[in-house]
PDB file of C-alpha atoms in Angstrom:
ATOM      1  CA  UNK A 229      17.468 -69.013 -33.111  1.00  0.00           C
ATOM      2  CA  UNK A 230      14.663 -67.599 -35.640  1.00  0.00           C
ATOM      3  CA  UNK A 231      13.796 -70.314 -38.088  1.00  0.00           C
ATOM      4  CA  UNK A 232      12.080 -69.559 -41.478  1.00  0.00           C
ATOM      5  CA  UNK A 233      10.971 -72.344 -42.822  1.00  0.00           C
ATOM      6  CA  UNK A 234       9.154 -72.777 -46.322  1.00  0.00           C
ATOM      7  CA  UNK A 235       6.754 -75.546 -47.012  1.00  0.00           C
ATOM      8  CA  UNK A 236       5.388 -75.794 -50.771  1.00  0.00           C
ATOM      9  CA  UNK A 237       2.942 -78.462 -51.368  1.00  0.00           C
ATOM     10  CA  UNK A 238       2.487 -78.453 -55.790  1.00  0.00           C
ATOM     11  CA  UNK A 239      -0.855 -78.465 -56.638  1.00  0.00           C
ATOM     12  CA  UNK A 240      -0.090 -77.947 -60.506  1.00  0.00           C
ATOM     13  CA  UNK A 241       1.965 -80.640 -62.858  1.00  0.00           C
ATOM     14  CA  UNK A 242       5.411 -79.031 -62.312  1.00  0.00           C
ATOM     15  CA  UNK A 243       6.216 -76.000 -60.062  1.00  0.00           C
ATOM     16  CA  UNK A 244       9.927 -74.493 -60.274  1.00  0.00           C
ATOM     17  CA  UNK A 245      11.702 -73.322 -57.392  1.00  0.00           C
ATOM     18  CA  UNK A 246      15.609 -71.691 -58.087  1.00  0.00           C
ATOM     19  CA  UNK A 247      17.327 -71.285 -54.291  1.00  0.00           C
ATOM     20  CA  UNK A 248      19.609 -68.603 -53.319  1.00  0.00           C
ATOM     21  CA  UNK A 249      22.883 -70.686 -54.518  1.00  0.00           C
ATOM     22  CA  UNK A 250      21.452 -71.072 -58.165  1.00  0.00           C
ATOM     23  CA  UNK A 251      20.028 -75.066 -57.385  1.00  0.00           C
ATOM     24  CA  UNK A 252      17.094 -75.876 -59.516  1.00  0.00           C
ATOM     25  CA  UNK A 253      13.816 -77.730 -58.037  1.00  0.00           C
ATOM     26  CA  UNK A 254      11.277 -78.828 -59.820  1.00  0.00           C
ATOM     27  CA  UNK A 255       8.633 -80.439 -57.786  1.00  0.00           C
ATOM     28  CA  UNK A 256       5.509 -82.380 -59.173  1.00  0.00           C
ATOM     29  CA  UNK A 257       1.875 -82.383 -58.459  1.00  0.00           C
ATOM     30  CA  UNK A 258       1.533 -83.777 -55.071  1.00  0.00           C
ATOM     31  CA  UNK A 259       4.893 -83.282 -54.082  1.00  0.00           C
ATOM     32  CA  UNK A 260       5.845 -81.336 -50.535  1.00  0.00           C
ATOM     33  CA  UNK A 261       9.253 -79.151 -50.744  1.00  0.00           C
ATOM     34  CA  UNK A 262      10.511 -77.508 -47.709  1.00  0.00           C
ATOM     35  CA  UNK A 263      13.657 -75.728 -46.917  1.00  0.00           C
ATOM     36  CA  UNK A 264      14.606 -72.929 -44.147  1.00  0.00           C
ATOM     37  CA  UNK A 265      16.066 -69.724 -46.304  1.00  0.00           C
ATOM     38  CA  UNK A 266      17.889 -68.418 -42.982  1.00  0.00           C
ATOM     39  CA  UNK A 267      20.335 -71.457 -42.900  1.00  0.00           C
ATOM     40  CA  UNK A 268      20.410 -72.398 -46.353  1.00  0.00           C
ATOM     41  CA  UNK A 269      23.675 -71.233 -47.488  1.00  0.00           C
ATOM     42  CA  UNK A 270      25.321 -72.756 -44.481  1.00  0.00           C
ATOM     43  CA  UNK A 271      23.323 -76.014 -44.497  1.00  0.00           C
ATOM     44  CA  UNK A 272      22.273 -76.233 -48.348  1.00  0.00           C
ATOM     45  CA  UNK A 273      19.498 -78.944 -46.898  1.00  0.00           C
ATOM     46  CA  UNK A 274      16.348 -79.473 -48.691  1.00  0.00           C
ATOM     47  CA  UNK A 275      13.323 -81.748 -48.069  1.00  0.00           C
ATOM     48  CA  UNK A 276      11.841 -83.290 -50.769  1.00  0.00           C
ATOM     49  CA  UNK A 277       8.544 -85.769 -50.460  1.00  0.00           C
ATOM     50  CA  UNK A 278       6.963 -86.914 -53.957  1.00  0.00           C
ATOM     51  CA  UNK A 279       8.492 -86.564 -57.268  1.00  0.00           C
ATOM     52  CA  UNK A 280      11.300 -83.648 -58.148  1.00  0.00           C
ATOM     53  CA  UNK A 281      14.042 -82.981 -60.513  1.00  0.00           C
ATOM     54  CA  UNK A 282      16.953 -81.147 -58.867  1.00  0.00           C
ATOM     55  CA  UNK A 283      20.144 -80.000 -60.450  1.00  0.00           C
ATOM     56  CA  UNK A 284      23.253 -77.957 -58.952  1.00  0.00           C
ATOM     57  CA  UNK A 285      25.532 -75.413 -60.270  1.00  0.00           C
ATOM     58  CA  UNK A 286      29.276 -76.426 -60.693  1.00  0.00           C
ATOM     59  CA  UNK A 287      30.836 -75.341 -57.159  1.00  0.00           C
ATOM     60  CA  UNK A 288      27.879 -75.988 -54.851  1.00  0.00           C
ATOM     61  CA  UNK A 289      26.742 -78.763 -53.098  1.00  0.00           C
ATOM     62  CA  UNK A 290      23.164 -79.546 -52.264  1.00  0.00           C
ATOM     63  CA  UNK A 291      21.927 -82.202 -48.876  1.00  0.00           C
ATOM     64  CA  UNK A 292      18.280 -83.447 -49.954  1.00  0.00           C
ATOM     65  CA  UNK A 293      16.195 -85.431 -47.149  1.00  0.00           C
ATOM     66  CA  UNK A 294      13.560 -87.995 -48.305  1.00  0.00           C
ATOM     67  CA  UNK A 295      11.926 -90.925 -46.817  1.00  0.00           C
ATOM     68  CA  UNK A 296      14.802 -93.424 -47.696  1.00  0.00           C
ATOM     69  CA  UNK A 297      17.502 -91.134 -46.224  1.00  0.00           C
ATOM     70  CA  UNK A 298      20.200 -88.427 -47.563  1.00  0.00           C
ATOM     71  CA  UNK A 299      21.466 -87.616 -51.219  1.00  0.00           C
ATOM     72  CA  UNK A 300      24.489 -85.430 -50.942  1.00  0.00           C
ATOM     73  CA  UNK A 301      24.525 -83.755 -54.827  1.00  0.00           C
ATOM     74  CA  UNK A 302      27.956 -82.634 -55.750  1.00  0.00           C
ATOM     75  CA  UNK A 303      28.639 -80.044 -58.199  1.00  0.00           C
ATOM     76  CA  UNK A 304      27.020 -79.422 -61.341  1.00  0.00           C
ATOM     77  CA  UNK A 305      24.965 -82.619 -60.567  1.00  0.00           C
ATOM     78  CA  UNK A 306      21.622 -83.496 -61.800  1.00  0.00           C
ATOM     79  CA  UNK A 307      18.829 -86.207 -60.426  1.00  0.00           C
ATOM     80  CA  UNK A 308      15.473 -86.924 -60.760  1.00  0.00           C
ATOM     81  CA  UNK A 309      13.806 -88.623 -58.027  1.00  0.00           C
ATOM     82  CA  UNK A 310      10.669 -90.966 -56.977  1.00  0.00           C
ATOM     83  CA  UNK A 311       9.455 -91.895 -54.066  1.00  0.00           C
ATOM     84  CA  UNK A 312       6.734 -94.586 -54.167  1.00  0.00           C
ATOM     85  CA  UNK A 313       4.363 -96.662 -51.690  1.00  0.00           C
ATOM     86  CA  UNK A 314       5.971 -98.549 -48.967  1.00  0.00           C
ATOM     87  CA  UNK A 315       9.099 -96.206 -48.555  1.00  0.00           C
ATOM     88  CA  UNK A 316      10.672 -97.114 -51.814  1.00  0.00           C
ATOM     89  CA  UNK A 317      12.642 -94.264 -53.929  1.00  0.00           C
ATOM     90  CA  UNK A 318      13.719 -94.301 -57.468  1.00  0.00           C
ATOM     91  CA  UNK A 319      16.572 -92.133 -58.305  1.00  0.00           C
ATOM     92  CA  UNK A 320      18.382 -91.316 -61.335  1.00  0.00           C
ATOM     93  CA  UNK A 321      21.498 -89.469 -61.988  1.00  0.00           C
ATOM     94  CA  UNK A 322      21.535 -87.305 -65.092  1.00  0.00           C
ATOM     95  CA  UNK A 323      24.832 -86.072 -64.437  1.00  0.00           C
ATOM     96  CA  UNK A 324      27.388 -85.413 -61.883  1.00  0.00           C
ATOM     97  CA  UNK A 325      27.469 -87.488 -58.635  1.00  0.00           C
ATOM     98  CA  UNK A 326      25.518 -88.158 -55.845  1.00  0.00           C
ATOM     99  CA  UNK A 327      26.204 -89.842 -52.666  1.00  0.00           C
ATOM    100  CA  UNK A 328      23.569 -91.611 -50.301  1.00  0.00           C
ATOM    101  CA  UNK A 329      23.430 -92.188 -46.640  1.00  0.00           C
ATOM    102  CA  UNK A 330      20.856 -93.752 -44.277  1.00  0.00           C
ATOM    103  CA  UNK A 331      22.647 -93.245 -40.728  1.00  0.00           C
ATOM    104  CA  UNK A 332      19.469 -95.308 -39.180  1.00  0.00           C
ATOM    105  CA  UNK A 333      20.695 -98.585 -41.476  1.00  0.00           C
ATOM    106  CA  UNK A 334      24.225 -98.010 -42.197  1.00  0.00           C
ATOM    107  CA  UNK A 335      26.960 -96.023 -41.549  1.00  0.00           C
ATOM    108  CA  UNK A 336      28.348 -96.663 -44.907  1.00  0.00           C
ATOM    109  CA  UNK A 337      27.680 -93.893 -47.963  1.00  0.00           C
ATOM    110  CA  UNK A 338      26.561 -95.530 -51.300  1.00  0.00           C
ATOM    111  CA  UNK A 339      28.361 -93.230 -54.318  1.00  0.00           C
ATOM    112  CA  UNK A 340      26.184 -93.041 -57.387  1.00  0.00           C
ATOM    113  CA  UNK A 341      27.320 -91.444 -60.727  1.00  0.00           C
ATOM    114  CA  UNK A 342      25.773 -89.933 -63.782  1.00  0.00           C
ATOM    115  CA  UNK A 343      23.569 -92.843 -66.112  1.00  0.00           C
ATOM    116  CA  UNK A 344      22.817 -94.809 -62.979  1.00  0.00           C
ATOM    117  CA  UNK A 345      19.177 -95.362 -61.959  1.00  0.00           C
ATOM    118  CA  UNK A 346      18.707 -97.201 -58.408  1.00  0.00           C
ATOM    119  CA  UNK A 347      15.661 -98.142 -56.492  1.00  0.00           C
ATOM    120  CA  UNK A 348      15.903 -97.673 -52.991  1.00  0.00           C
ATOM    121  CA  UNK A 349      14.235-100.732 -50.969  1.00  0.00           C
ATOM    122  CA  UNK A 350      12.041-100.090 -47.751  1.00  0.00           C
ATOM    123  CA  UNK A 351      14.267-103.003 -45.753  1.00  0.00           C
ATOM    124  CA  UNK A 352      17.374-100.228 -46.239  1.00  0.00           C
ATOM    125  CA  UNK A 353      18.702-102.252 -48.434  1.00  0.00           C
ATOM    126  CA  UNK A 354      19.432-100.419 -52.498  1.00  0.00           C
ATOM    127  CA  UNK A 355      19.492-102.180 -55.670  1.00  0.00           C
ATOM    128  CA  UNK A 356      21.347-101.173 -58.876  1.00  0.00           C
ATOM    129  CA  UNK A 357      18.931-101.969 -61.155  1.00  0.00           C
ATOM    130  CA  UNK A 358      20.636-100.513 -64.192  1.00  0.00           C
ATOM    131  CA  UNK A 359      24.034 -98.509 -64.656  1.00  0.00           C
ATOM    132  CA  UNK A 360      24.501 -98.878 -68.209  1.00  0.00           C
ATOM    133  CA  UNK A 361      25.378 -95.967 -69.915  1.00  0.00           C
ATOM    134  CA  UNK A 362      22.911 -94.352 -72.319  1.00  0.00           C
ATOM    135  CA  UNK A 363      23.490 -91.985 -75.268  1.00  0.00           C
ATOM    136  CA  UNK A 364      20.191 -91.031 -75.191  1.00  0.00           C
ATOM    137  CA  UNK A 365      18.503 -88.776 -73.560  1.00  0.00           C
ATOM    138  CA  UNK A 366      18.200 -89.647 -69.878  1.00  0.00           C
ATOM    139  CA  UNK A 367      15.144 -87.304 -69.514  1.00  0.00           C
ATOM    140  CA  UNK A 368      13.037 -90.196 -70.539  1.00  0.00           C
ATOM    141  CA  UNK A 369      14.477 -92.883 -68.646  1.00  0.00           C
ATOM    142  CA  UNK A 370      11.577 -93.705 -66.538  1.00  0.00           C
ATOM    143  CA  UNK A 371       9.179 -92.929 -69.607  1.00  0.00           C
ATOM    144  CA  UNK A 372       8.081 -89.447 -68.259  1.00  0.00           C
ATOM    145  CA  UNK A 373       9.977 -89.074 -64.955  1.00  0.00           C
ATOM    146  CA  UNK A 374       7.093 -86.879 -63.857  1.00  0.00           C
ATOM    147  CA  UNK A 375       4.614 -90.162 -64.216  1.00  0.00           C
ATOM    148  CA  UNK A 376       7.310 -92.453 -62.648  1.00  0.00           C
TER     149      UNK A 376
END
């Protein structure tokens, strides 16, 4: 099978990316972003390393692989996500749903849903370390979410 992957590796503060489906990626300086345009519509997988914002239209789906694992984004879902030294992830959901699996820890999917923020341990283990509802605006919920 031909594969046709595409590796992006920012090198400014934010680079946008919109996919064939209508997702939105927005990747940060020092952040690597790779996806294979051949099998996207039937996979809709992504790789993200680094810092990103990523949002999906209302009836797609989108399968992002980082360090910690899976986040399945259901429709019309929005996160912004972290990773930092020692294999640790922030996430947080702006809207919609996510779910997360690690099939090399647990078999078990952890459901996460818009206002939540969770840090992702390196042990496998995830903390909820705030899922209060805010009537602000999430967009600054880690200060700048690009400077996490």
């Amino acid at each position: 099978s031909i594969w046709a992957f595409y590796s992006f590796n920012s090198e400014t503060p934010a680079q946008d990316f919109m996919l064939s489906d209508g997702s939105e990626v927005t990747i940060s300086k020092n952040t690597k972003f790779v996806y294979d345009s051949l099998s996207f519509e039937s996979t809709k997988w992504i790789k993200i390393q680094g810092t990103a914002e990523i949002s999906t239209k209302m009836e797609e789906h989108l399968l992002i692989e980082t360090q910690n694992g899976f986040l399945m984004l259901e429709g019309n879902s929005s996160i912004q996500m972290k990773e930092l030294p020692n294999n640790e992830m922030k996430v947080f959901v702006e809207k919609g749903n996510i779910r997360w699996l690690n099939p090399s820890v647990t078999s078990e999917e952890l459901a996460i849903t818009s206002g939540e923020k969770m840090l992702f341990k390196n042990d496998g283990k995830t903390v909820l370390f705030n899922h209060a509802r805010r009537t602000h605006k999430p967009f600054l919920i880690f200060e700048n979410y690009m400077n996490l």
